[in-house]
Coordinates of C-alpha atoms in Angstrom, one line a residue:
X228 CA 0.0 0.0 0.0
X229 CA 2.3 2.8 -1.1
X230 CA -0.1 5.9 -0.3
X231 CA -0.2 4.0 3.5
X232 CA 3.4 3.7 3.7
X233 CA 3.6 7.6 2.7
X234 CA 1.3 8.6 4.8
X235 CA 2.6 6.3 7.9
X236 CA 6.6 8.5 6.5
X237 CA 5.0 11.5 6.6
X238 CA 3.5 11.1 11.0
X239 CA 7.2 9.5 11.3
X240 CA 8.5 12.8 10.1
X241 CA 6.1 15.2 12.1
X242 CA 6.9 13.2 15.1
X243 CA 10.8 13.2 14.5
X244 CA 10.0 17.3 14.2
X245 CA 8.2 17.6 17.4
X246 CA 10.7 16.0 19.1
X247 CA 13.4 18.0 18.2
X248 CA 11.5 20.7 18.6
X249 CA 10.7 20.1 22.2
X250 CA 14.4 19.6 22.9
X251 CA 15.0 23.0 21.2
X252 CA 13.2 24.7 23.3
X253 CA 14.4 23.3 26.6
X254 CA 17.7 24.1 25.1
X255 CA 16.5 27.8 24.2
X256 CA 15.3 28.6 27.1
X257 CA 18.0 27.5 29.7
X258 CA 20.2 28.9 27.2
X259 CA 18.6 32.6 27.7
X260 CA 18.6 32.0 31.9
X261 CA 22.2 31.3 31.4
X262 CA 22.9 34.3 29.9
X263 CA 21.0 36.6 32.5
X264 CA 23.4 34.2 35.4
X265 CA 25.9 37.7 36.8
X266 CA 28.8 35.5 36.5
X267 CA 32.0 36.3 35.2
X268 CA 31.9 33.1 32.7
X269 CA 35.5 32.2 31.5
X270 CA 34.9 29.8 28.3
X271 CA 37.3 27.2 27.4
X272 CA 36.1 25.8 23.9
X273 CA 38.3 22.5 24.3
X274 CA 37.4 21.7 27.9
X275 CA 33.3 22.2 27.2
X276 CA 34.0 19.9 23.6
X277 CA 36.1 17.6 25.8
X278 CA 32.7 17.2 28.5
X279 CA 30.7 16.3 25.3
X280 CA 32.7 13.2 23.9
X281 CA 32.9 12.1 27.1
X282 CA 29.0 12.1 27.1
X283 CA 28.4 10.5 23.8
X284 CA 31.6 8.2 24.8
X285 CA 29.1 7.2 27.2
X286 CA 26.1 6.9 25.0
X287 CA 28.8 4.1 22.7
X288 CA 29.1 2.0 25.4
X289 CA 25.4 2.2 26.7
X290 CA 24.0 1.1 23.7
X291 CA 26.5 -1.5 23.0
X292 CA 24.9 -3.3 26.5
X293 CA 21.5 -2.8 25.6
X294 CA 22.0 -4.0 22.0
X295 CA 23.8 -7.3 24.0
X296 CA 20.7 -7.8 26.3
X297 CA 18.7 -7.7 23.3
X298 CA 20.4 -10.0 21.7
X299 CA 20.5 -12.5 24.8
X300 CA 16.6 -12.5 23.9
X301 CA 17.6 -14.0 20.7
X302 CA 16.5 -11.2 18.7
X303 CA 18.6 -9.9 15.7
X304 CA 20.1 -6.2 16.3
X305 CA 23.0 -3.9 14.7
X306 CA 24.9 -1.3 16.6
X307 CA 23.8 1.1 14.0
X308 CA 19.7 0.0 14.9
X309 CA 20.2 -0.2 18.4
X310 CA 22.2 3.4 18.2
X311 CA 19.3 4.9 16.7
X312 CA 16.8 3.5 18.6
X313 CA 18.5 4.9 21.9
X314 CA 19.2 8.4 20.9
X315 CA 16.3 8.8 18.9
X316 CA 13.9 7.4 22.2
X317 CA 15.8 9.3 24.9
X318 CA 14.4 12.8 23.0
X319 CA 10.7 11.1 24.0
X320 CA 12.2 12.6 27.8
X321 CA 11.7 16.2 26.7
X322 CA 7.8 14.8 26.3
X323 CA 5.4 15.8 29.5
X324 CA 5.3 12.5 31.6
X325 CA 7.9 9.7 31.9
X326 CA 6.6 6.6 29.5
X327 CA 7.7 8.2 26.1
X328 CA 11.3 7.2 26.0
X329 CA 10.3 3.8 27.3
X330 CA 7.4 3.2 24.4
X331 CA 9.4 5.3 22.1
X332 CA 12.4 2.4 22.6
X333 CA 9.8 -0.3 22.9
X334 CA 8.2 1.1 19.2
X335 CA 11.7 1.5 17.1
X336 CA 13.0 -2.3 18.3
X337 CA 9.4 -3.7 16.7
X338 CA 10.2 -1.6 13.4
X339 CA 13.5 -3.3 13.0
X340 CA 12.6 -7.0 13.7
X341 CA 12.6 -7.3 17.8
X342 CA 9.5 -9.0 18.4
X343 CA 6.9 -7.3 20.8
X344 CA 7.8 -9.1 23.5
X345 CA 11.3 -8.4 23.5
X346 CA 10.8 -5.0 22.4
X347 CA 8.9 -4.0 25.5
X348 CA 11.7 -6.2 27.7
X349 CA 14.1 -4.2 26.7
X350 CA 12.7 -1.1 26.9
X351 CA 12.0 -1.6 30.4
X352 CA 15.4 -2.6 31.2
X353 CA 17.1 0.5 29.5
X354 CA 15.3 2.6 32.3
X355 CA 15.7 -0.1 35.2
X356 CA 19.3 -0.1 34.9
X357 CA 20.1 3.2 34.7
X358 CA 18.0 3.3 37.8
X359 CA 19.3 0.7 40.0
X360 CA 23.0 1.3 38.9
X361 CA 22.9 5.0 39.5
X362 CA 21.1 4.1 43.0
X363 CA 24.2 1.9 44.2
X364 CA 27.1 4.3 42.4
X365 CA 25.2 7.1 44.9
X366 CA 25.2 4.4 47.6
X367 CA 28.7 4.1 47.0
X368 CA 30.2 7.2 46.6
X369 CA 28.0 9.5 48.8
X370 CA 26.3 7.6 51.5
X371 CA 25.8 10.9 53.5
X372 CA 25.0 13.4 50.7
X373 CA 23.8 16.3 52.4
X374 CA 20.9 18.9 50.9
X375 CA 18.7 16.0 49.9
X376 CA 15.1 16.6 51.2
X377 CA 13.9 13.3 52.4
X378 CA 10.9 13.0 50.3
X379 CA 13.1 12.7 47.2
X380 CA 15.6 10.7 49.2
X381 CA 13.0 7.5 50.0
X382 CA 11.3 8.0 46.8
X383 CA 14.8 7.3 45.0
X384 CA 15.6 4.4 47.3
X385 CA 12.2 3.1 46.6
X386 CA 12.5 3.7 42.9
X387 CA 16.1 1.9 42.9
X388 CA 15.0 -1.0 45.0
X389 CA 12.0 -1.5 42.8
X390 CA 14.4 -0.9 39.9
X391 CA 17.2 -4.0 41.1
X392 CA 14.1 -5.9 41.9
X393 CA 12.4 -5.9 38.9
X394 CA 16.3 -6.7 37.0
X395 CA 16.1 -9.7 38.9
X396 CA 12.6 -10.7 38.0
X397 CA 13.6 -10.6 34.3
X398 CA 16.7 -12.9 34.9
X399 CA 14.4 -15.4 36.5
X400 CA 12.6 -17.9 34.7
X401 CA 10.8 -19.1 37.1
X402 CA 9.4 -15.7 38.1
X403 CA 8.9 -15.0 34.7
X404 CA 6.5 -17.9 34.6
X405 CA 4.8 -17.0 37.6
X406 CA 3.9 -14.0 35.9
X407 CA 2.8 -15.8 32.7
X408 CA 0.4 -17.5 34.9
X409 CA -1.3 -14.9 35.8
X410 CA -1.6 -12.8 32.5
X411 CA -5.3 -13.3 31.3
X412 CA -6.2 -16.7 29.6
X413 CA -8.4 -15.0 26.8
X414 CA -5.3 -13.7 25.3
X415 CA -2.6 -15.7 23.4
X416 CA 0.9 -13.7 25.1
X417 CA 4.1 -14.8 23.3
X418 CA 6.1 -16.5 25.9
X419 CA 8.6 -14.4 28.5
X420 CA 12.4 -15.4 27.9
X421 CA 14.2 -14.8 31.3
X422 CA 17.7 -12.3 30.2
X423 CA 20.9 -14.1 31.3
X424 CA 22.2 -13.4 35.1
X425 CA 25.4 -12.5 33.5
X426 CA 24.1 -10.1 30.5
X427 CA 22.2 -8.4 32.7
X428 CA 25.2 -7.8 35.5
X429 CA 27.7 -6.6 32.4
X430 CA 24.9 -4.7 31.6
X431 CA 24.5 -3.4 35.0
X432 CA 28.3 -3.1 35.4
X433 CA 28.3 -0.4 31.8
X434 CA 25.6 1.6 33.7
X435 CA 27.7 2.4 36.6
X436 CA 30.7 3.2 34.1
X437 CA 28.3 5.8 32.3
X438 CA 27.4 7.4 35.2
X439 CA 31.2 7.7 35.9
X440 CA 31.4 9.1 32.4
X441 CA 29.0 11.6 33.2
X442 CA 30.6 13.0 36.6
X443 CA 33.8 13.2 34.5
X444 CA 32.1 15.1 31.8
X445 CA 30.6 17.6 34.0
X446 CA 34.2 18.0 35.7
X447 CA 35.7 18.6 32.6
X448 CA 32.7 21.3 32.0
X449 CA 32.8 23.1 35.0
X450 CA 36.4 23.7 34.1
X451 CA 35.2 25.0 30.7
X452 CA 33.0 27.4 31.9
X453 CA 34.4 27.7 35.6
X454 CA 37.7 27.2 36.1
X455 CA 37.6 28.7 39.8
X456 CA 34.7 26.3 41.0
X457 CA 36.6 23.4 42.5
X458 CA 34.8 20.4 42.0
X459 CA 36.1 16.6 42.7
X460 CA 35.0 14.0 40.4
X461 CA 33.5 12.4 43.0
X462 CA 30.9 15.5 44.5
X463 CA 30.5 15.9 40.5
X464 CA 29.5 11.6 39.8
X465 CA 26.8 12.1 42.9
X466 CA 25.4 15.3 42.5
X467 CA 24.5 14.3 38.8
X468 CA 23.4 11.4 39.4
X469 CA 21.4 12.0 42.1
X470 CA 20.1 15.1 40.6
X471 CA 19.2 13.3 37.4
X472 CA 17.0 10.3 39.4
X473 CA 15.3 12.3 41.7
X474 CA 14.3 14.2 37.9
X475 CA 12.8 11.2 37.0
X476 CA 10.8 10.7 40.2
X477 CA 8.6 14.3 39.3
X478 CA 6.2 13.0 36.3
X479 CA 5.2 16.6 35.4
X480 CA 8.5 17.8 34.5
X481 CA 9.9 16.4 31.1
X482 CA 13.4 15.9 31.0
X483 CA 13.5 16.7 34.7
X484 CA 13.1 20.4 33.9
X485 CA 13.7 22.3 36.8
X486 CA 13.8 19.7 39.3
X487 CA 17.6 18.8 38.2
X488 CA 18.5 22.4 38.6
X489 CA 17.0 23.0 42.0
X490 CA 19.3 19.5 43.3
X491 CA 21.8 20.9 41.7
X492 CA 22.0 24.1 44.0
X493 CA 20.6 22.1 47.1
X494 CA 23.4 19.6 46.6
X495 CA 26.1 22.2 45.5
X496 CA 25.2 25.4 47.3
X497 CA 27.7 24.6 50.4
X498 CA 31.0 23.5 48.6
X499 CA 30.6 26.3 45.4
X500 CA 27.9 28.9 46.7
X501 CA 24.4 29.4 45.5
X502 CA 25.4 31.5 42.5
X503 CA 28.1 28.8 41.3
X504 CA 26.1 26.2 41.9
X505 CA 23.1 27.7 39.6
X506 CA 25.3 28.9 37.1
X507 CA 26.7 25.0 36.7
X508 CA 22.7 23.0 36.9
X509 CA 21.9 26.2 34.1
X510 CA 25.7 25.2 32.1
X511 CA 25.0 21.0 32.4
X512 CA 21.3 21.6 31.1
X513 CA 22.1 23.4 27.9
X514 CA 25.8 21.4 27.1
X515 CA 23.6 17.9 28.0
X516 CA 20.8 18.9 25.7
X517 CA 23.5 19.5 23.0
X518 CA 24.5 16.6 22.9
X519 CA 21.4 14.7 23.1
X520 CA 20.5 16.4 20.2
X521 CA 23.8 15.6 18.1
X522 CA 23.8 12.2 19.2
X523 CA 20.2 11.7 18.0
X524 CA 19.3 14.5 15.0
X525 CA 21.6 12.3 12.7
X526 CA 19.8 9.5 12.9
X527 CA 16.6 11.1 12.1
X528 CA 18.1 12.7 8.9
X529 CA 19.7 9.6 7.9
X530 CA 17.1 6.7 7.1
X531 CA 17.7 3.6 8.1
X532 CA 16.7 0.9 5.6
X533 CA 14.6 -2.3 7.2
X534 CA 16.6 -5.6 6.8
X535 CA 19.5 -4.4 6.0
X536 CA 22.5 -7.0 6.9
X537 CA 23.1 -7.1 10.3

């Protein structure tokens, strides 16, 4: 049906436009508050670019896992697919409410051959792992992070827990039947393949790396834009981290907008000041959005054809 398939190009293409368009606009306006931040900013071109391939260094190595946990499903998946199918989901963040990115994932695995079942597997995993990985790093490095209000402290630890939890459920066969049990009997649902226990802890293991990336990069940022704001990598790893779960936590803010910012200056306001602190959440937002959007906007330009050799 070629006037279906033009049509179904054409929603592809308005939806690949919102998108964008959404992240624009996060990006535009944090980009005007930072401008109106009274700081005396000192730019260093190399350090901000170096903060950026450390992100999408990041990114490489994130999708590589998911790709392998897909894979461990027996499904069929390229780097180049499973590249495109992260960055192009993760814009679905900047949409109001926190199940975009997950069905946006889900969605793109189906359209290059994952089954359904896998599809939605994996989708869920992306987030749990990033979720229960983050939770221990934080654990880890920053057991008595001060600034935290305790609201968004137990919600976290409640989201993490639930997080490693349901990892383990999906390694589990025998949970995973337990569940099949109980689905409704009037529908036909395609069997639940349990992911391997040592997939999933590799996987789990490049999660806790990324976040690692990530404290780096906004090290090597705050130097770019800062270079007086002293700021060890380990204050930097838990401060984003924790900032960027408890964003995830608040359904009505996409992206975390505003909420991210706000644990930025709780968390930073003692070692750097208030002003410091609020200049680096406002500095983080627009650089991070940057390269969301160059990690993703090339894959929505370039088309990727169905079936190609894997």
């Amino acid at each position: 049906m070629p006037e279906r398939r033009t049509w179904w190009r054409v929603v592809q293409g308005a939806g690949a436009v919102v998108l964008v368009a959404l992240a624009v606009r996060s990006l535009s306006r944090n980009w005007t508050a930072l401008q109106g931040q009274s700081i005396s900013w000192r730019i260093d071109p190399l350090w901000i670019a170096l903060s950026v391939l450390i992100t999408w260094a990041a990114y490489a190595v994130l999708i590589e896992a998911w790709r392998r946990v897909v894979v461990s499903l027996r499904q069929r998946l390229g780097y180049w697919d499973a590249a495109r199918i992260t960055m192009v989901s993760n814009l679905g963040k900047y949409v109001p409410g926190k199940v975009w990115a997950i069905a946006g994932a889900a969605y793109l695995a189906q359209q290059v051959g994952v089954t359904k079942t896998a599809a939605v597997a994996s989708a869920v995993v992306l987030q749990a792992l990033a979720l229960a990985s983050g939770v221990i790093l934080i654990a880890i490095l920053a057991p008595g992070l001060q600034g935290v209000p305790s609201g968004y402290l137990i919600g976290g630890v409640v989201l993490g827990a639930a997080a490693i939890a349901g990892v383990a459920v999906l390694c589990s066969r025998r949970a995973l039947e337990a569940i099949q049990r109980r689905l409704p009997a009037s529908i036909s649902w395609p069997r639940l393949e349990p992911i391997p226990p040592g997939v999933m802890l590799a996987a789990l293991g490049v999660n806790a790396l990324a976040w690692s990336a990530y404290g780096l990069a906004f090290v090597a940022l705050a130097r770019g834009v800062l270079p007086g704001a002293s700021l060890p990598w380990t204050l930097a790893t838990s401060v984003f981290t924790t900032s960027y779960l408890i964003g995830l936590l608040v359904a009505f803010a996409p992206g975390g907008l505003g909420v991210r910012e706000s644990m930025f200056v709780l968390l930073l306001g003692g070692p750097l000041g208030v002003k410091l602190a609020g200049a680096l959440a406002l500095a983080t937002r627009v650089t991070l959005t940057i390269a969301e959007l160059g990690a993703a906007v090339p894959f929505l330009l370039i088309r990727t054809s169905r079936g190609a050799p894997r």
